[in-house]
Short mmCIF file of C-alpha atoms in Angstrom, two decimals:
data_model
loop_
_atom_site.label_atom_id
_atom_site.label_comp_id
_atom_site.label_asym_id
_atom_site.label_seq_id
_atom_site.Cartn_x
_atom_site.Cartn_y
_atom_site.Cartn_z
CA MET A 1 -64.33 57.79 8.32
CA SER A 2 -67.11 56.47 6.11
CA SER A 3 -68.39 53.02 6.83
CA ARG A 4 -68.53 52.26 3.14
CA TYR A 5 -64.78 51.47 3.17
CA SER A 6 -63.96 47.78 3.80
CA VAL A 7 -61.50 46.63 6.46
CA SER A 8 -59.02 45.67 3.71
CA GLU A 9 -59.26 49.10 2.16
CA ARG A 10 -58.76 50.75 5.55
CA ASN A 11 -55.54 48.68 5.85
CA GLY A 12 -54.43 49.86 2.45
CA LEU A 13 -55.41 46.71 0.53
CA SER A 14 -58.36 46.14 -1.70
CA GLU A 15 -60.23 42.87 -1.67
CA THR A 16 -58.54 41.93 -4.96
CA GLU A 17 -55.11 42.70 -3.57
CA LYS A 18 -55.85 40.70 -0.47
CA MET A 19 -56.71 37.67 -2.61
CA THR A 20 -53.43 37.89 -4.52
CA LEU A 21 -51.31 38.43 -1.39
CA PRO A 22 -50.68 34.67 -0.67
CA LYS A 23 -49.45 34.21 -4.24
CA VAL A 24 -47.08 37.15 -3.85
CA ARG A 25 -45.70 35.79 -0.59
CA LYS A 26 -45.22 32.33 -2.12
CA ARG A 27 -43.39 33.82 -5.09
CA LYS A 28 -41.26 35.92 -2.75
CA ALA A 29 -40.19 32.76 -0.85
CA GLN A 30 -39.34 31.09 -4.16
CA LEU A 31 -37.22 34.06 -5.20
CA VAL A 32 -35.37 34.04 -1.89
CA ASP A 33 -34.54 30.32 -2.38
CA GLU A 34 -33.45 30.94 -5.96
CA ILE A 35 -31.23 33.85 -4.91
CA GLU A 36 -29.60 31.70 -2.21
CA ALA A 37 -29.03 28.91 -4.72
CA LEU A 38 -27.41 31.39 -7.12
CA LYS A 39 -25.17 32.67 -4.32
CA ASN A 40 -24.05 29.11 -3.61
CA GLU A 41 -23.34 28.52 -7.31
CA VAL A 42 -21.31 31.75 -7.46
CA ARG A 43 -19.28 30.65 -4.40
CA GLU A 44 -18.61 27.25 -5.98
CA VAL A 45 -17.57 28.86 -9.28
CA ASP A 46 -15.30 31.29 -7.43
CA GLU A 47 -13.67 28.36 -5.60
CA GLU A 48 -13.18 26.44 -8.84
CA LEU A 49 -11.74 29.51 -10.59
CA ASP A 50 -9.31 29.94 -7.71
CA GLN A 51 -8.32 26.31 -8.11
CA VAL A 52 -7.95 26.51 -11.89
CA TYR A 53 -5.79 29.63 -11.91
CA TYR A 54 -3.66 28.77 -8.92
CA THR A 55 -0.18 27.56 -9.92
CA HIS A 56 2.08 27.49 -6.89
CA PRO A 57 2.35 23.86 -5.69
CA LYS A 58 3.55 24.79 -2.18
CA SER A 59 0.51 26.87 -1.33
CA LYS A 60 -1.86 25.59 1.36
CA ASP A 61 -4.75 26.30 -0.98
CA TYR A 62 -3.20 24.16 -3.69
CA GLN A 63 -2.64 21.33 -1.23
CA LYS A 64 -6.35 21.48 -0.38
CA ILE A 65 -7.13 21.06 -4.08
CA VAL A 66 -4.83 18.03 -4.26
CA VAL A 67 -6.48 16.45 -1.21
CA ASN A 68 -9.90 17.07 -2.74
CA GLY A 69 -8.70 15.48 -5.97
CA ARG A 70 -7.56 12.35 -4.15
CA LYS A 71 -10.95 12.07 -2.47
CA LYS A 72 -12.71 12.34 -5.82
CA PHE A 73 -10.40 9.67 -7.30
CA ASN A 74 -11.00 7.34 -4.36
CA GLN A 75 -14.78 7.72 -4.73
CA ASP A 76 -14.95 7.29 -8.52
CA PRO A 77 -11.57 7.07 -10.29
CA TRP A 78 -12.87 7.23 -13.86
CA LYS A 79 -15.14 10.18 -13.18
CA ALA A 80 -12.31 12.02 -11.39
CA LEU A 81 -9.83 11.94 -14.28
CA ASP A 82 -11.24 15.02 -16.07
CA TRP A 83 -11.44 16.96 -12.78
CA LEU A 84 -7.83 16.09 -11.93
CA ALA A 85 -6.63 17.12 -15.39
CA SER A 86 -8.51 20.44 -15.31
CA ARG A 87 -6.78 21.34 -12.03
CA ASN A 88 -3.33 20.34 -13.33
CA ILE A 89 -3.00 17.68 -10.64
CA VAL A 90 -2.38 14.88 -13.13
CA ALA A 91 -2.78 14.92 -16.90
CA LYS A 92 -5.31 12.59 -18.50
CA ASP A 93 -2.49 10.60 -20.00
CA PRO A 94 -1.64 6.93 -19.28
CA ASN A 95 1.99 7.65 -18.43
CA ALA A 96 1.22 10.58 -16.12
CA LEU A 97 -1.61 8.69 -14.42
CA ALA A 98 0.57 5.60 -13.95
CA LEU A 99 3.29 7.65 -12.25
CA TRP A 100 0.72 9.37 -10.01
CA MET A 101 -0.88 6.07 -8.99
CA LYS A 102 2.51 4.43 -8.42
CA ALA A 103 3.40 7.22 -5.98
CA GLY A 104 0.06 6.40 -4.40
CA GLU A 105 -0.01 9.10 -1.74
CA GLY A 106 -3.47 9.25 -0.24
CA LEU A 107 -4.98 7.06 -2.96
CA SER A 108 -7.34 4.14 -2.47
CA LYS A 109 -5.70 0.84 -3.46
CA SER A 110 -9.10 -0.35 -4.71
CA ALA A 111 -9.49 2.73 -6.93
CA ILE A 112 -6.06 2.11 -8.46
CA GLY A 113 -7.03 -1.53 -9.06
CA GLU A 114 -10.27 -0.39 -10.72
CA ILE A 115 -8.26 1.56 -13.30
CA LEU A 116 -5.68 -1.19 -13.84
CA GLY A 117 -8.25 -3.96 -14.25
CA ASP A 118 -10.33 -2.21 -16.91
CA ASN A 119 -10.10 -3.34 -20.54
CA ARG A 120 -10.46 0.10 -22.17
CA PRO A 121 -7.44 1.06 -24.32
CA PHE A 122 -6.57 3.93 -21.97
CA ALA A 123 -6.59 1.54 -18.99
CA LEU A 124 -4.53 -1.11 -20.79
CA GLU A 125 -1.86 1.45 -21.62
CA THR A 126 -1.93 2.74 -18.03
CA LEU A 127 -1.51 -0.83 -16.74
CA ASP A 128 1.54 -1.27 -18.97
CA LYS A 129 3.12 2.01 -17.80
CA PHE A 130 2.25 1.32 -14.15
CA THR A 131 3.80 -2.16 -14.23
CA ARG A 132 6.97 -0.89 -15.91
CA GLU A 133 7.43 1.56 -13.03
CA HIS A 134 8.18 -1.43 -10.76
CA ARG A 135 11.87 -2.34 -10.68
CA LEU A 136 11.79 -6.13 -10.79
CA HIS A 137 15.28 -6.79 -12.15
CA GLU A 138 17.14 -9.48 -10.19
CA VAL A 139 14.32 -9.75 -7.66
CA PRO A 140 13.05 -13.35 -7.15
CA ILE A 141 9.61 -13.72 -8.67
CA VAL A 142 7.66 -14.24 -5.44
CA PRO A 143 9.06 -11.13 -3.65
CA ALA A 144 8.62 -9.24 -6.94
CA LEU A 145 4.97 -10.23 -7.09
CA ARG A 146 4.51 -9.22 -3.43
CA GLN A 147 5.98 -5.82 -4.20
CA TYR A 148 3.75 -5.42 -7.25
CA LEU A 149 0.50 -6.52 -5.61
CA PHE A 150 1.06 -4.31 -2.58
CA SER A 151 0.87 -1.19 -4.74
CA PHE A 152 -2.84 -1.71 -5.47
CA ARG A 153 -5.74 -4.01 -4.61
CA LEU A 154 -6.57 -6.74 -7.11
CA PRO A 155 -10.11 -6.43 -8.46
CA GLY A 156 -12.45 -9.33 -7.77
CA GLU A 157 -13.23 -10.44 -11.32
CA SER A 158 -11.10 -13.34 -12.59
CA GLN A 159 -10.69 -11.80 -16.06
CA LYS A 160 -9.27 -8.61 -14.56
CA ILE A 161 -6.94 -10.57 -12.26
CA ASN A 162 -5.71 -12.63 -15.19
CA ARG A 163 -5.09 -9.54 -17.32
CA ILE A 164 -3.06 -7.90 -14.55
CA LEU A 165 -1.00 -11.03 -13.85
CA GLU A 166 -0.31 -11.46 -17.57
CA LYS A 167 1.09 -7.94 -17.69
CA PHE A 168 3.21 -8.60 -14.58
CA ALA A 169 4.60 -11.76 -16.19
CA GLU A 170 5.38 -9.91 -19.42
CA ILE A 171 7.30 -7.13 -17.68
CA TYR A 172 8.98 -9.48 -15.19
CA THR A 173 10.47 -11.64 -17.94
CA GLU A 174 11.53 -8.53 -19.88
CA GLN A 175 13.48 -7.35 -16.85
CA ASN A 176 14.69 -10.89 -16.03
CA PRO A 177 15.28 -12.57 -19.43
CA SER A 178 17.08 -15.52 -17.84
CA TYR A 179 14.03 -16.51 -15.81
CA GLY A 180 12.03 -18.19 -18.56
CA THR A 181 9.00 -17.40 -20.67
CA ALA A 182 6.19 -14.99 -19.85
CA ASP A 183 3.82 -17.98 -19.80
CA GLN A 184 5.91 -19.62 -17.07
CA ALA A 185 6.00 -16.41 -15.05
CA HIS A 186 2.25 -16.03 -15.45
CA THR A 187 1.70 -19.60 -14.24
CA VAL A 188 3.90 -19.01 -11.20
CA ALA A 189 2.13 -15.74 -10.41
CA TYR A 190 -1.30 -17.33 -10.65
CA SER A 191 -0.06 -20.25 -8.56
CA CYS A 192 0.95 -17.76 -5.83
CA ILE A 193 -2.59 -16.41 -5.71
CA MET A 194 -4.05 -19.91 -5.64
CA VAL A 195 -1.84 -21.32 -2.89
CA ASN A 196 -2.30 -18.15 -0.85
CA THR A 197 -6.04 -18.83 -0.84
CA LEU A 198 -5.58 -22.52 -0.05
CA LEU A 199 -3.24 -21.88 2.88
CA HIS A 200 -4.59 -18.69 4.41
CA ASN A 201 -8.30 -18.48 3.65
CA PRO A 202 -10.11 -19.48 6.88
CA ASN A 203 -12.91 -21.02 4.81
CA VAL A 204 -10.51 -23.62 3.38
CA LYS A 205 -10.39 -26.37 6.00
CA ASP A 206 -8.16 -28.88 4.22
CA LYS A 207 -4.81 -27.10 3.94
CA PRO A 208 -2.64 -28.92 1.35
CA SER A 209 0.85 -30.10 2.16
CA LEU A 210 3.69 -29.36 -0.25
CA GLU A 211 3.41 -32.86 -1.68
CA LYS A 212 -0.34 -32.53 -2.22
CA TYR A 213 0.11 -29.09 -3.74
CA ILE A 214 2.63 -30.48 -6.24
CA THR A 215 0.22 -33.32 -7.06
CA MET A 216 -2.56 -30.78 -7.66
CA ASN A 217 -0.37 -29.20 -10.35
CA GLU A 218 0.63 -32.38 -12.21
CA GLN A 219 -0.94 -31.17 -15.44
CA LEU A 220 1.10 -27.96 -15.36
CA LEU A 221 4.23 -29.92 -14.54
CA SER A 222 3.74 -32.36 -17.40
CA SER A 223 3.15 -29.50 -19.85
CA GLY A 224 6.35 -27.77 -18.78
CA ALA A 225 4.49 -24.64 -17.71
CA ILE A 226 6.10 -24.84 -14.27
CA THR A 227 8.78 -26.88 -12.49
CA VAL A 228 8.79 -28.67 -9.15
CA GLU A 229 11.42 -26.21 -7.96
CA GLN A 230 9.21 -23.25 -8.83
CA LEU A 231 6.18 -24.79 -7.11
CA THR A 232 8.28 -25.51 -4.03
CA GLU A 233 9.58 -21.92 -3.94
CA VAL A 234 6.03 -20.60 -4.22
CA TYR A 235 4.62 -22.92 -1.56
CA GLU A 236 7.36 -22.32 1.00
CA SER A 237 7.33 -18.56 0.57
CA VAL A 238 3.54 -18.18 0.71
CA SER A 239 3.11 -20.66 3.57
CA LEU A 240 5.65 -18.66 5.55
CA THR A 241 4.27 -15.21 4.77
CA GLN A 242 0.75 -14.61 3.50
CA PHE A 243 0.14 -12.36 0.50
CA LYS A 244 -1.39 -9.39 2.27
CA ILE A 245 -4.23 -7.46 0.70
CA PRO A 246 -3.07 -3.85 1.02
CA ASP A 247 -4.97 -1.72 3.48
CA GLU A 248 -7.11 1.11 2.20
CA VAL A 249 -5.79 4.61 2.73
CA THR A 250 -6.75 6.65 5.74
CA PRO A 251 -7.02 10.46 5.89
CA THR A 252 -3.26 10.53 6.43
CA GLY A 253 -2.67 8.40 3.35
CA LYS A 254 -0.75 5.66 5.16
CA GLY A 255 -2.58 2.50 4.25
CA SER A 256 0.21 -0.10 4.29
CA VAL A 257 1.81 1.21 7.46
CA ASN A 258 -1.55 1.14 9.21
CA ASP A 259 -1.83 -2.57 8.51
CA ILE A 260 1.60 -3.13 10.08
CA LEU A 261 0.86 -0.93 13.09
CA LEU A 262 -2.56 -2.48 13.63
CA HIS A 263 -0.90 -5.78 14.60
CA ALA A 264 2.28 -4.35 16.11
CA GLU A 265 3.64 -6.03 19.23
CA ARG A 266 6.29 -3.41 19.82
CA GLU A 267 7.75 -0.33 18.12
CA GLY A 268 10.51 2.15 18.83
CA TRP A 269 13.91 3.55 17.89
CA LEU A 270 16.87 1.18 17.63
CA PHE A 271 20.27 1.30 15.97
CA LYS A 272 20.94 -1.12 13.11
CA GLN A 273 24.43 -2.06 12.03
CA SER A 274 25.34 -1.20 8.45
CA SER A 275 25.29 -4.30 6.28
CA ASN A 276 27.58 -3.24 3.43
CA PRO A 277 31.15 -2.58 4.63
CA LEU A 278 32.52 -2.88 1.07
CA PHE A 279 30.83 0.38 0.11
CA SER A 280 30.59 2.31 3.36
CA GLY A 281 33.97 1.52 4.88
CA ALA A 282 33.96 0.62 8.55
CA LEU A 283 30.68 -0.76 9.81
CA SER A 284 28.43 2.07 10.93
CA TRP A 285 25.24 2.26 12.95
CA LYS A 286 22.08 3.90 11.69
CA LYS A 287 19.08 4.94 13.73
CA ARG A 288 15.91 3.27 12.48
CA TRP A 289 12.28 3.11 13.62
CA PHE A 290 11.51 -0.59 14.22
CA VAL A 291 8.08 -2.22 14.29
CA LEU A 292 7.52 -5.83 15.37
CA SER A 293 4.38 -7.13 13.66
CA GLU A 294 2.99 -10.44 12.34
CA ASN A 295 6.20 -12.51 12.44
CA CYS A 296 8.25 -9.78 10.79
CA LEU A 297 10.56 -7.03 12.01
CA TYR A 298 10.07 -3.88 9.91
CA TYR A 299 12.42 -0.90 9.98
CA PHE A 300 11.88 2.62 8.63
CA ASP A 301 14.11 5.65 8.10
CA GLN A 302 11.53 7.77 9.95
CA MET A 303 8.52 6.82 12.05
CA THR A 304 6.28 8.76 9.63
CA ASP A 305 7.45 6.93 6.47
CA LYS A 306 4.77 5.30 4.30
CA GLU A 307 6.81 2.21 3.42
CA PRO A 308 9.42 0.23 5.37
CA LYS A 309 13.07 0.50 4.48
CA GLY A 310 13.46 -3.23 5.12
CA ILE A 311 11.70 -6.33 6.38
CA ILE A 312 13.26 -9.20 8.35
CA THR A 313 11.16 -12.37 8.43
CA LEU A 314 11.29 -14.08 11.83
CA ALA A 315 11.34 -17.67 10.57
CA ASN A 316 14.11 -20.20 11.16
CA VAL A 317 16.06 -17.61 13.13
CA GLY A 318 17.29 -17.16 16.69
CA ILE A 319 17.97 -14.13 18.84
CA ARG A 320 20.66 -13.53 21.47
CA LYS A 321 22.42 -10.80 23.36
CA VAL A 322 25.87 -9.90 22.09
CA GLU A 323 28.38 -8.93 24.79
CA THR A 324 30.75 -6.19 23.68
CA PRO A 325 32.15 -3.26 25.71
CA ALA A 326 31.59 -0.76 22.94
CA ARG A 327 27.92 -1.66 22.52
CA PRO A 328 26.63 -3.11 25.81
CA TYR A 329 22.98 -3.21 24.71
CA MET A 330 23.41 -5.09 21.45
CA PHE A 331 21.54 -8.18 20.27
CA GLU A 332 21.53 -10.10 17.03
CA ILE A 333 19.06 -12.06 14.94
CA TYR A 334 20.79 -14.99 13.28
CA SER A 335 19.96 -17.87 10.96
CA LEU A 336 19.48 -21.23 12.69
CA SER A 337 20.53 -23.07 9.54
CA ASP A 338 23.68 -21.02 8.87
CA GLY A 339 21.99 -19.84 5.67
CA GLN A 340 20.55 -16.50 4.66
CA ILE A 341 17.73 -14.95 6.66
CA LYS A 342 14.62 -14.33 4.57
CA ALA A 343 14.58 -10.54 4.29
CA CYS A 344 14.35 -7.71 1.81
CA LYS A 345 15.24 -4.01 1.70
CA THR A 346 14.65 -1.00 -0.52
CA GLU A 347 17.72 0.39 -2.27
CA GLN A 348 18.30 4.11 -2.83
CA ASP A 349 17.02 3.84 -6.41
CA GLY A 350 13.75 2.32 -5.18
CA ARG A 351 14.51 -1.30 -6.08
CA LEU A 352 13.30 -3.97 -3.67
CA VAL A 353 16.12 -6.52 -3.25
CA GLU A 354 16.35 -9.76 -1.34
CA GLY A 355 18.52 -9.75 1.78
CA ARG A 356 21.78 -11.72 1.74
CA HIS A 357 22.66 -11.84 5.42
CA SER A 358 22.81 -14.55 8.02
CA ILE A 359 23.02 -12.08 10.94
CA TYR A 360 21.40 -8.74 11.73
CA ARG A 361 22.88 -6.77 14.63
CA ILE A 362 20.75 -4.25 16.48
CA CYS A 363 21.47 -2.02 19.46
CA ALA A 364 19.07 -0.56 22.03
CA VAL A 365 19.58 2.56 24.16
CA ASN A 366 19.59 0.78 27.54
CA ASP A 367 19.43 -2.66 29.15
CA GLU A 368 15.69 -2.55 29.84
CA ASP A 369 14.87 -1.63 26.25
CA MET A 370 17.17 -4.36 24.92
CA ARG A 371 15.59 -7.06 27.08
CA SER A 372 12.09 -5.93 26.17
CA TRP A 373 12.89 -6.22 22.48
CA ILE A 374 14.54 -9.62 22.89
CA ASN A 375 11.55 -10.94 24.83
CA ALA A 376 9.01 -9.54 22.36
CA ILE A 377 10.83 -10.94 19.32
CA SER A 378 11.31 -14.30 21.05
CA ARG A 379 7.60 -14.61 21.77
CA MET A 380 6.81 -14.02 18.10
CA MET A 381 9.18 -16.74 16.89
CA ALA A 382 8.12 -20.36 16.68
CA PRO A 383 8.35 -21.89 20.17
CA GLN A 384 9.87 -25.15 18.99
CA GLN A 385 12.96 -23.38 17.74
CA HIS A 386 14.22 -22.73 21.33
CA LEU A 387 15.16 -19.27 20.15
CA LEU A 388 16.71 -17.50 23.09
CA THR A 389 20.21 -18.93 23.45
CA ARG A 390 23.14 -18.05 25.61
CA PRO A 391 24.93 -14.74 24.91
CA LYS A 392 27.71 -14.64 22.39
CA SER A 393 30.90 -12.69 23.00
CA THR A 394 32.56 -10.58 20.32
CA HIS A 395 35.64 -8.46 20.28
#
């Protein structure tokens, strides 16, 4: 072969081609990256088209879309609204959004509060619809406010808090016209928030007594915005049971239950005696999942339920074994003052109502379980009440 041919030419490349080769390789790498990016975009579009055209709500694929939608809402609720509407998860409509947030499954309480606290017209209408979804009729104002504030997390700004409490007061007095004016209800609601901070914030060292708290509100009393009786009701209720900030949701969507279980002393199946013989005939026993946590005894229909069926506050009460042949492992929680035990339960229509009982009877499955429950509940009650008394016989 002639020596006049260069090495590049012998390899099939001219000198010019050799100089352009790095540029070609660089461009090739760019094209490979661009092709891969296009493939990813096509996959994403295919997934979104599958989501848009899928209609069967019981499909596993659809449930994945719903879970993804909740995540997007929890990260940025306002940005998520269009995405949710385009996938037919919830319409971009105040009424539909309010119902979806009230159900609350898997939703961040903070994200719900972010929507409710906004002053845009859409948000104000959603706040109205959301608040009206709470059944507050014939529920005392403090338990009603607890129920309301547990369905979302109050935003931090005072203007947003005030706007939300004003709406609560408006709807509460509409559903309870005999209570008083919306201004009075608003004052009581705001007073609940204030005294909750004074009594339960660890940074507040000087906890006010009832008398001092009433003195602090002299101006409101003199103006007629609130009464001594209302202030006393607020103080006693909040001092007994703190207004809990609702827990954020977890991947299972069980925020409020997680807060209860986090501080649980004991949990398990027990039988609770029916409390309404007028409507259910002879007293019956129903199996309930009980959780003892933070000075309260919670009971659920099922151990996987998101919200308790009822709550029994363990204040000013005693506990004792009840000797009866038919139910040998029974015990009862009873009022020490012969009055009603502070409690509440959820009715079948979803209303939260105040308990009206002076005794709750509960039955365990064996003697060991019964004694363990009695001991655990006794330890949680105030020591000075001398709670565990001698057994009571019934026939």
